[in-house]
PDB file of C-alpha atoms in Angstrom:
ATOM      1  CA  MET A1490      43.115  68.643  90.162  1.00  0.00           C
ATOM      2  CA  ILE A1491      40.746  69.438  92.926  1.00  0.00           C
ATOM      3  CA  ALA A1492      40.955  72.911  91.841  1.00  0.00           C
ATOM      4  CA  VAL A1493      39.101  72.075  88.691  1.00  0.00           C
ATOM      5  CA  VAL A1494      36.284  70.623  90.812  1.00  0.00           C
ATOM      6  CA  ALA A1495      36.282  73.784  92.938  1.00  0.00           C
ATOM      7  CA  LEU A1496      34.478  75.926  90.346  1.00  0.00           C
ATOM      8  CA  ALA A1497      30.977  76.886  89.433  1.00  0.00           C
ATOM      9  CA  SER A1498      29.149  78.962  86.892  1.00  0.00           C
ATOM     10  CA  CYS A1499      28.830  82.597  86.428  1.00  0.00           C
ATOM     11  CA  LYS A1500      26.020  84.379  84.944  1.00  0.00           C
ATOM     12  CA  GLN A1501      25.018  88.047  84.737  1.00  0.00           C
ATOM     13  CA  LYS A1502      21.751  89.842  84.117  1.00  0.00           C
ATOM     14  CA  ARG A1503      23.101  92.148  81.473  1.00  0.00           C
ATOM     15  CA  LEU A1504      24.196  90.375  78.419  1.00  0.00           C
ATOM     16  CA  PRO A1505      27.784  91.043  77.604  1.00  0.00           C
ATOM     17  CA  ALA A1506      28.456  92.456  74.086  1.00  0.00           C
ATOM     18  CA  ASN A1507      30.581  89.396  73.111  1.00  0.00           C
ATOM     19  CA  LYS A1508      27.855  87.072  74.220  1.00  0.00           C
ATOM     20  CA  SER A1509      25.009  88.050  71.841  1.00  0.00           C
ATOM     21  CA  SER A1510      24.343  84.454  70.708  1.00  0.00           C
ATOM     22  CA  ILE A1511      23.327  83.484  74.264  1.00  0.00           C
ATOM     23  CA  SER A1512      19.795  84.248  75.568  1.00  0.00           C
ATOM     24  CA  LYS A1513      19.526  86.745  78.415  1.00  0.00           C
ATOM     25  CA  GLU A1514      17.716  84.082  80.450  1.00  0.00           C
ATOM     26  CA  TYR A1515      21.047  82.334  81.169  1.00  0.00           C
ATOM     27  CA  TYR A1516      22.389  85.445  83.054  1.00  0.00           C
ATOM     28  CA  GLU A1517      22.251  85.934  86.710  1.00  0.00           C
ATOM     29  CA  PRO A1518      24.710  87.628  88.970  1.00  0.00           C
ATOM     30  CA  LEU A1519      27.713  85.276  89.609  1.00  0.00           C
ATOM     31  CA  GLU A1520      27.129  85.127  93.373  1.00  0.00           C
ATOM     32  CA  LYS A1521      23.580  83.674  92.718  1.00  0.00           C
ATOM     33  CA  SER A1522      24.301  81.398  89.654  1.00  0.00           C
ATOM     34  CA  ILE A1523      27.312  79.787  91.372  1.00  0.00           C
ATOM     35  CA  LEU A1524      25.002  78.046  93.837  1.00  0.00           C
ATOM     36  CA  GLY A1525      24.202  74.438  93.233  1.00  0.00           C
ATOM     37  CA  ASN A1526      25.983  71.288  91.842  1.00  0.00           C
ATOM     38  CA  TRP A1527      28.614  71.299  89.136  1.00  0.00           C
ATOM     39  CA  GLU A1528      30.806  68.877  87.041  1.00  0.00           C
ATOM     40  CA  THR A1529      33.972  69.501  85.092  1.00  0.00           C
ATOM     41  CA  THR A1530      33.525  68.402  81.431  1.00  0.00           C
ATOM     42  CA  TYR A1531      36.942  69.537  80.066  1.00  0.00           C
ATOM     43  CA  ILE A1532      40.293  70.728  81.492  1.00  0.00           C
ATOM     44  CA  LYS A1533      43.414  71.747  79.864  1.00  0.00           C
ATOM     45  CA  ILE A1534      46.583  72.892  81.731  1.00  0.00           C
ATOM     46  CA  THR A1535      49.423  74.159  79.777  1.00  0.00           C
ATOM     47  CA  TYR A1536      52.602  74.169  81.984  1.00  0.00           C
ATOM     48  CA  ALA A1537      55.191  76.693  80.468  1.00  0.00           C
ATOM     49  CA  THR A1538      58.137  75.424  82.435  1.00  0.00           C
ATOM     50  CA  TYR A1539      57.189  72.040  83.678  1.00  0.00           C
ATOM     51  CA  LYS A1540      58.663  71.318  87.181  1.00  0.00           C
ATOM     52  CA  LYS A1541      61.318  74.009  86.757  1.00  0.00           C
ATOM     53  CA  THR A1542      62.575  72.585  83.420  1.00  0.00           C
ATOM     54  CA  ASP A1543      62.767  74.593  80.141  1.00  0.00           C
ATOM     55  CA  SER A1544      60.255  72.214  78.444  1.00  0.00           C
ATOM     56  CA  SER A1545      56.588  72.718  78.462  1.00  0.00           C
ATOM     57  CA  HIS A1546      53.919  70.112  79.340  1.00  0.00           C
ATOM     58  CA  VAL A1547      50.188  69.827  78.622  1.00  0.00           C
ATOM     59  CA  PHE A1548      47.593  68.116  80.624  1.00  0.00           C
ATOM     60  CA  GLU A1549      44.153  67.533  79.039  1.00  0.00           C
ATOM     61  CA  ASP A1550      41.059  65.524  79.795  1.00  0.00           C
ATOM     62  CA  ASN A1551      37.492  65.588  78.417  1.00  0.00           C
ATOM     63  CA  PHE A1552      36.142  63.126  81.020  1.00  0.00           C
ATOM     64  CA  LYS A1553      34.446  61.187  78.173  1.00  0.00           C
ATOM     65  CA  ASP A1554      35.979  57.825  78.711  1.00  0.00           C
ATOM     66  CA  SER A1555      33.517  55.459  80.226  1.00  0.00           C
ATOM     67  CA  ASN A1556      36.201  54.557  82.890  1.00  0.00           C
ATOM     68  CA  SER A1557      36.864  58.165  83.758  1.00  0.00           C
ATOM     69  CA  GLY A1558      35.662  59.521  87.083  1.00  0.00           C
ATOM     70  CA  LYS A1559      34.021  62.951  87.356  1.00  0.00           C
ATOM     71  CA  ALA A1560      35.313  66.131  89.118  1.00  0.00           C
ATOM     72  CA  GLN A1561      32.227  67.612  90.914  1.00  0.00           C
ATOM     73  CA  SER A1562      31.391  70.232  93.313  1.00  0.00           C
ATOM     74  CA  THR A1563      28.646  71.686  95.295  1.00  0.00           C
ATOM     75  CA  TYR A1564      28.473  75.602  96.127  1.00  0.00           C
ATOM     76  CA  TYR A1565      26.434  77.028  99.130  1.00  0.00           C
ATOM     77  CA  ASP A1566      24.987  80.405  99.658  1.00  0.00           C
ATOM     78  CA  ASN A1567      27.121  80.814 102.865  1.00  0.00           C
ATOM     79  CA  GLY A1568      30.378  81.164 100.705  1.00  0.00           C
ATOM     80  CA  THR A1569      31.507  77.631 101.159  1.00  0.00           C
ATOM     81  CA  PHE A1570      31.760  74.590  98.774  1.00  0.00           C
ATOM     82  CA  ILE A1571      32.720  71.043  98.813  1.00  0.00           C
ATOM     83  CA  ALA A1572      34.600  69.500  95.989  1.00  0.00           C
ATOM     84  CA  TRP A1573      35.431  65.827  95.213  1.00  0.00           C
ATOM     85  CA  PHE A1574      36.183  63.285  92.426  1.00  0.00           C
ATOM     86  CA  LYS A1575      33.383  60.741  91.745  1.00  0.00           C
ATOM     87  CA  LEU A1576      34.729  57.304  90.614  1.00  0.00           C
ATOM     88  CA  THR A1577      32.854  55.194  87.968  1.00  0.00           C
ATOM     89  CA  ASN A1578      31.461  53.020  90.813  1.00  0.00           C
ATOM     90  CA  GLY A1579      29.847  56.173  92.591  1.00  0.00           C
ATOM     91  CA  LYS A1580      32.441  56.465  95.327  1.00  0.00           C
ATOM     92  CA  LYS A1581      33.538  59.957  96.298  1.00  0.00           C
ATOM     93  CA  VAL A1582      37.260  60.383  96.840  1.00  0.00           C
ATOM     94  CA  GLY A1583      39.514  63.369  97.466  1.00  0.00           C
ATOM     95  CA  GLU A1584      36.884  65.569  99.120  1.00  0.00           C
ATOM     96  CA  THR A1585      37.928  68.979 100.225  1.00  0.00           C
ATOM     97  CA  LYS A1586      35.961  71.908 101.612  1.00  0.00           C
ATOM     98  CA  GLY A1587      36.732  75.513 101.008  1.00  0.00           C
ATOM     99  CA  GLU A1588      35.411  79.107 100.731  1.00  0.00           C
ATOM    100  CA  TRP A1589      34.506  81.180  97.546  1.00  0.00           C
ATOM    101  CA  LYS A1590      33.579  84.708  96.723  1.00  0.00           C
ATOM    102  CA  THR A1591      32.944  86.536  93.508  1.00  0.00           C
ATOM    103  CA  ILE A1592      34.042  89.871  92.345  1.00  0.00           C
ATOM    104  CA  GLY A1593      32.801  90.899  88.949  1.00  0.00           C
ATOM    105  CA  ASP A1594      33.451  88.101  86.508  1.00  0.00           C
ATOM    106  CA  SER A1595      35.939  86.451  88.777  1.00  0.00           C
ATOM    107  CA  LEU A1596      35.516  83.476  91.178  1.00  0.00           C
ATOM    108  CA  HIS A1597      37.876  83.512  94.003  1.00  0.00           C
ATOM    109  CA  VAL A1598      38.460  80.180  95.760  1.00  0.00           C
ATOM    110  CA  SER A1599      40.500  79.008  98.893  1.00  0.00           C
ATOM    111  CA  TYR A1600      40.816  75.444  99.991  1.00  0.00           C
ATOM    112  CA  PRO A1601      43.367  73.036 101.294  1.00  0.00           C
ATOM    113  CA  TYR A1602      45.021  70.493  98.955  1.00  0.00           C
ATOM    114  CA  LEU A1603      47.912  68.109  99.611  1.00  0.00           C
ATOM    115  CA  GLY A1604      49.118  69.891 102.733  1.00  0.00           C
ATOM    116  CA  LYS A1605      49.026  73.380 101.339  1.00  0.00           C
ATOM    117  CA  ASN A1606      46.311  76.186 100.938  1.00  0.00           C
ATOM    118  CA  ILE A1607      45.176  76.936  97.406  1.00  0.00           C
ATOM    119  CA  ASN A1608      44.195  80.569  96.750  1.00  0.00           C
ATOM    120  CA  ALA A1609      43.122  80.976  93.034  1.00  0.00           C
ATOM    121  CA  SER A1610      41.091  83.587  91.157  1.00  0.00           C
ATOM    122  CA  TYR A1611      39.514  82.398  87.873  1.00  0.00           C
ATOM    123  CA  HIS A1612      38.176  84.577  85.082  1.00  0.00           C
ATOM    124  CA  ILE A1613      34.609  83.301  84.168  1.00  0.00           C
ATOM    125  CA  THR A1614      32.781  83.277  80.943  1.00  0.00           C
ATOM    126  CA  GLN A1615      29.228  82.271  80.642  1.00  0.00           C
ATOM    127  CA  THR A1616      27.907  79.481  78.463  1.00  0.00           C
ATOM    128  CA  LYS A1617      24.419  77.814  78.067  1.00  0.00           C
ATOM    129  CA  GLU A1618      25.645  74.689  80.123  1.00  0.00           C
ATOM    130  CA  GLY A1619      27.361  76.628  82.953  1.00  0.00           C
ATOM    131  CA  PHE A1620      30.771  78.311  82.348  1.00  0.00           C
ATOM    132  CA  GLU A1621      34.256  78.313  81.164  1.00  0.00           C
ATOM    133  CA  GLY A1622      37.055  79.326  83.598  1.00  0.00           C
ATOM    134  CA  ARG A1623      40.616  80.554  83.087  1.00  0.00           C
ATOM    135  CA  VAL A1624      43.427  80.976  85.653  1.00  0.00           C
ATOM    136  CA  ILE A1625      47.175  81.423  85.664  1.00  0.00           C
ATOM    137  CA  TYR A1626      48.564  79.699  88.612  1.00  0.00           C
ATOM    138  CA  ASP A1627      51.574  77.594  89.871  1.00  0.00           C
ATOM    139  CA  TRP A1628      49.825  74.223  89.373  1.00  0.00           C
ATOM    140  CA  ASP A1629      53.178  72.322  89.059  1.00  0.00           C
ATOM    141  CA  ASP A1630      54.522  73.777  92.309  1.00  0.00           C
ATOM    142  CA  ASP A1631      57.836  74.983  90.601  1.00  0.00           C
ATOM    143  CA  GLY A1632      57.538  78.562  92.173  1.00  0.00           C
ATOM    144  CA  ALA A1633      56.436  80.283  88.860  1.00  0.00           C
ATOM    145  CA  LEU A1634      52.970  81.525  88.270  1.00  0.00           C
ATOM    146  CA  ASP A1635      53.116  80.417  84.703  1.00  0.00           C
ATOM    147  CA  ASP A1636      50.635  77.583  84.257  1.00  0.00           C
ATOM    148  CA  ASN A1637      47.502  78.299  82.299  1.00  0.00           C
ATOM    149  CA  LEU A1638      44.268  76.350  83.135  1.00  0.00           C
ATOM    150  CA  PHE A1639      41.138  76.299  81.027  1.00  0.00           C
ATOM    151  CA  MET A1640      38.095  74.339  81.838  1.00  0.00           C
ATOM    152  CA  LYS A1641      34.374  73.799  81.043  1.00  0.00           C
ATOM    153  CA  ILE A1642      31.921  73.270  83.802  1.00  0.00           C
ATOM    154  CA  LYS A1643      28.173  72.255  83.641  1.00  0.00           C
ATOM    155  CA  ARG A1644      25.387  72.098  86.052  1.00  0.00           C
ATOM    156  CA  ILE A1645      24.257  68.883  87.339  1.00  0.00           C
ATOM    157  CA  LYS A1646      21.316  67.725  89.555  1.00  0.00           C
TER     158      LYS A1646
END
């Protein structure tokens, strides 16, 4: 789940054709708008073949439960980030450090997690609060790149 934390926003100066309802003031180049502090507000992972079985599985969380922790991250202008999970008592757990870069509307991240190195590329769509990210990856470690992750991220102070 730390991958969810490891994301940030994307904004571009030119208003994409399919984003006509969002003001141009929200758009900057992705490499600039990614800088700062972020929090995941929604995540949904659809596993096509969960743990090498022929059945699917869905994980979904909107982090609105008052007992729910928050997945958060900070992106720096040197191409690094720190991600963690903030518990309801304010304690940070599961902190990891990684590297990021952008190419067009994609955010590429690399970071260690549970003894392996994660390398994922997220397609980013801009929103007024931050962004939405999508990636197909092997989140259940069954050897198949067939798990779809969708998430919403907002900027925090």
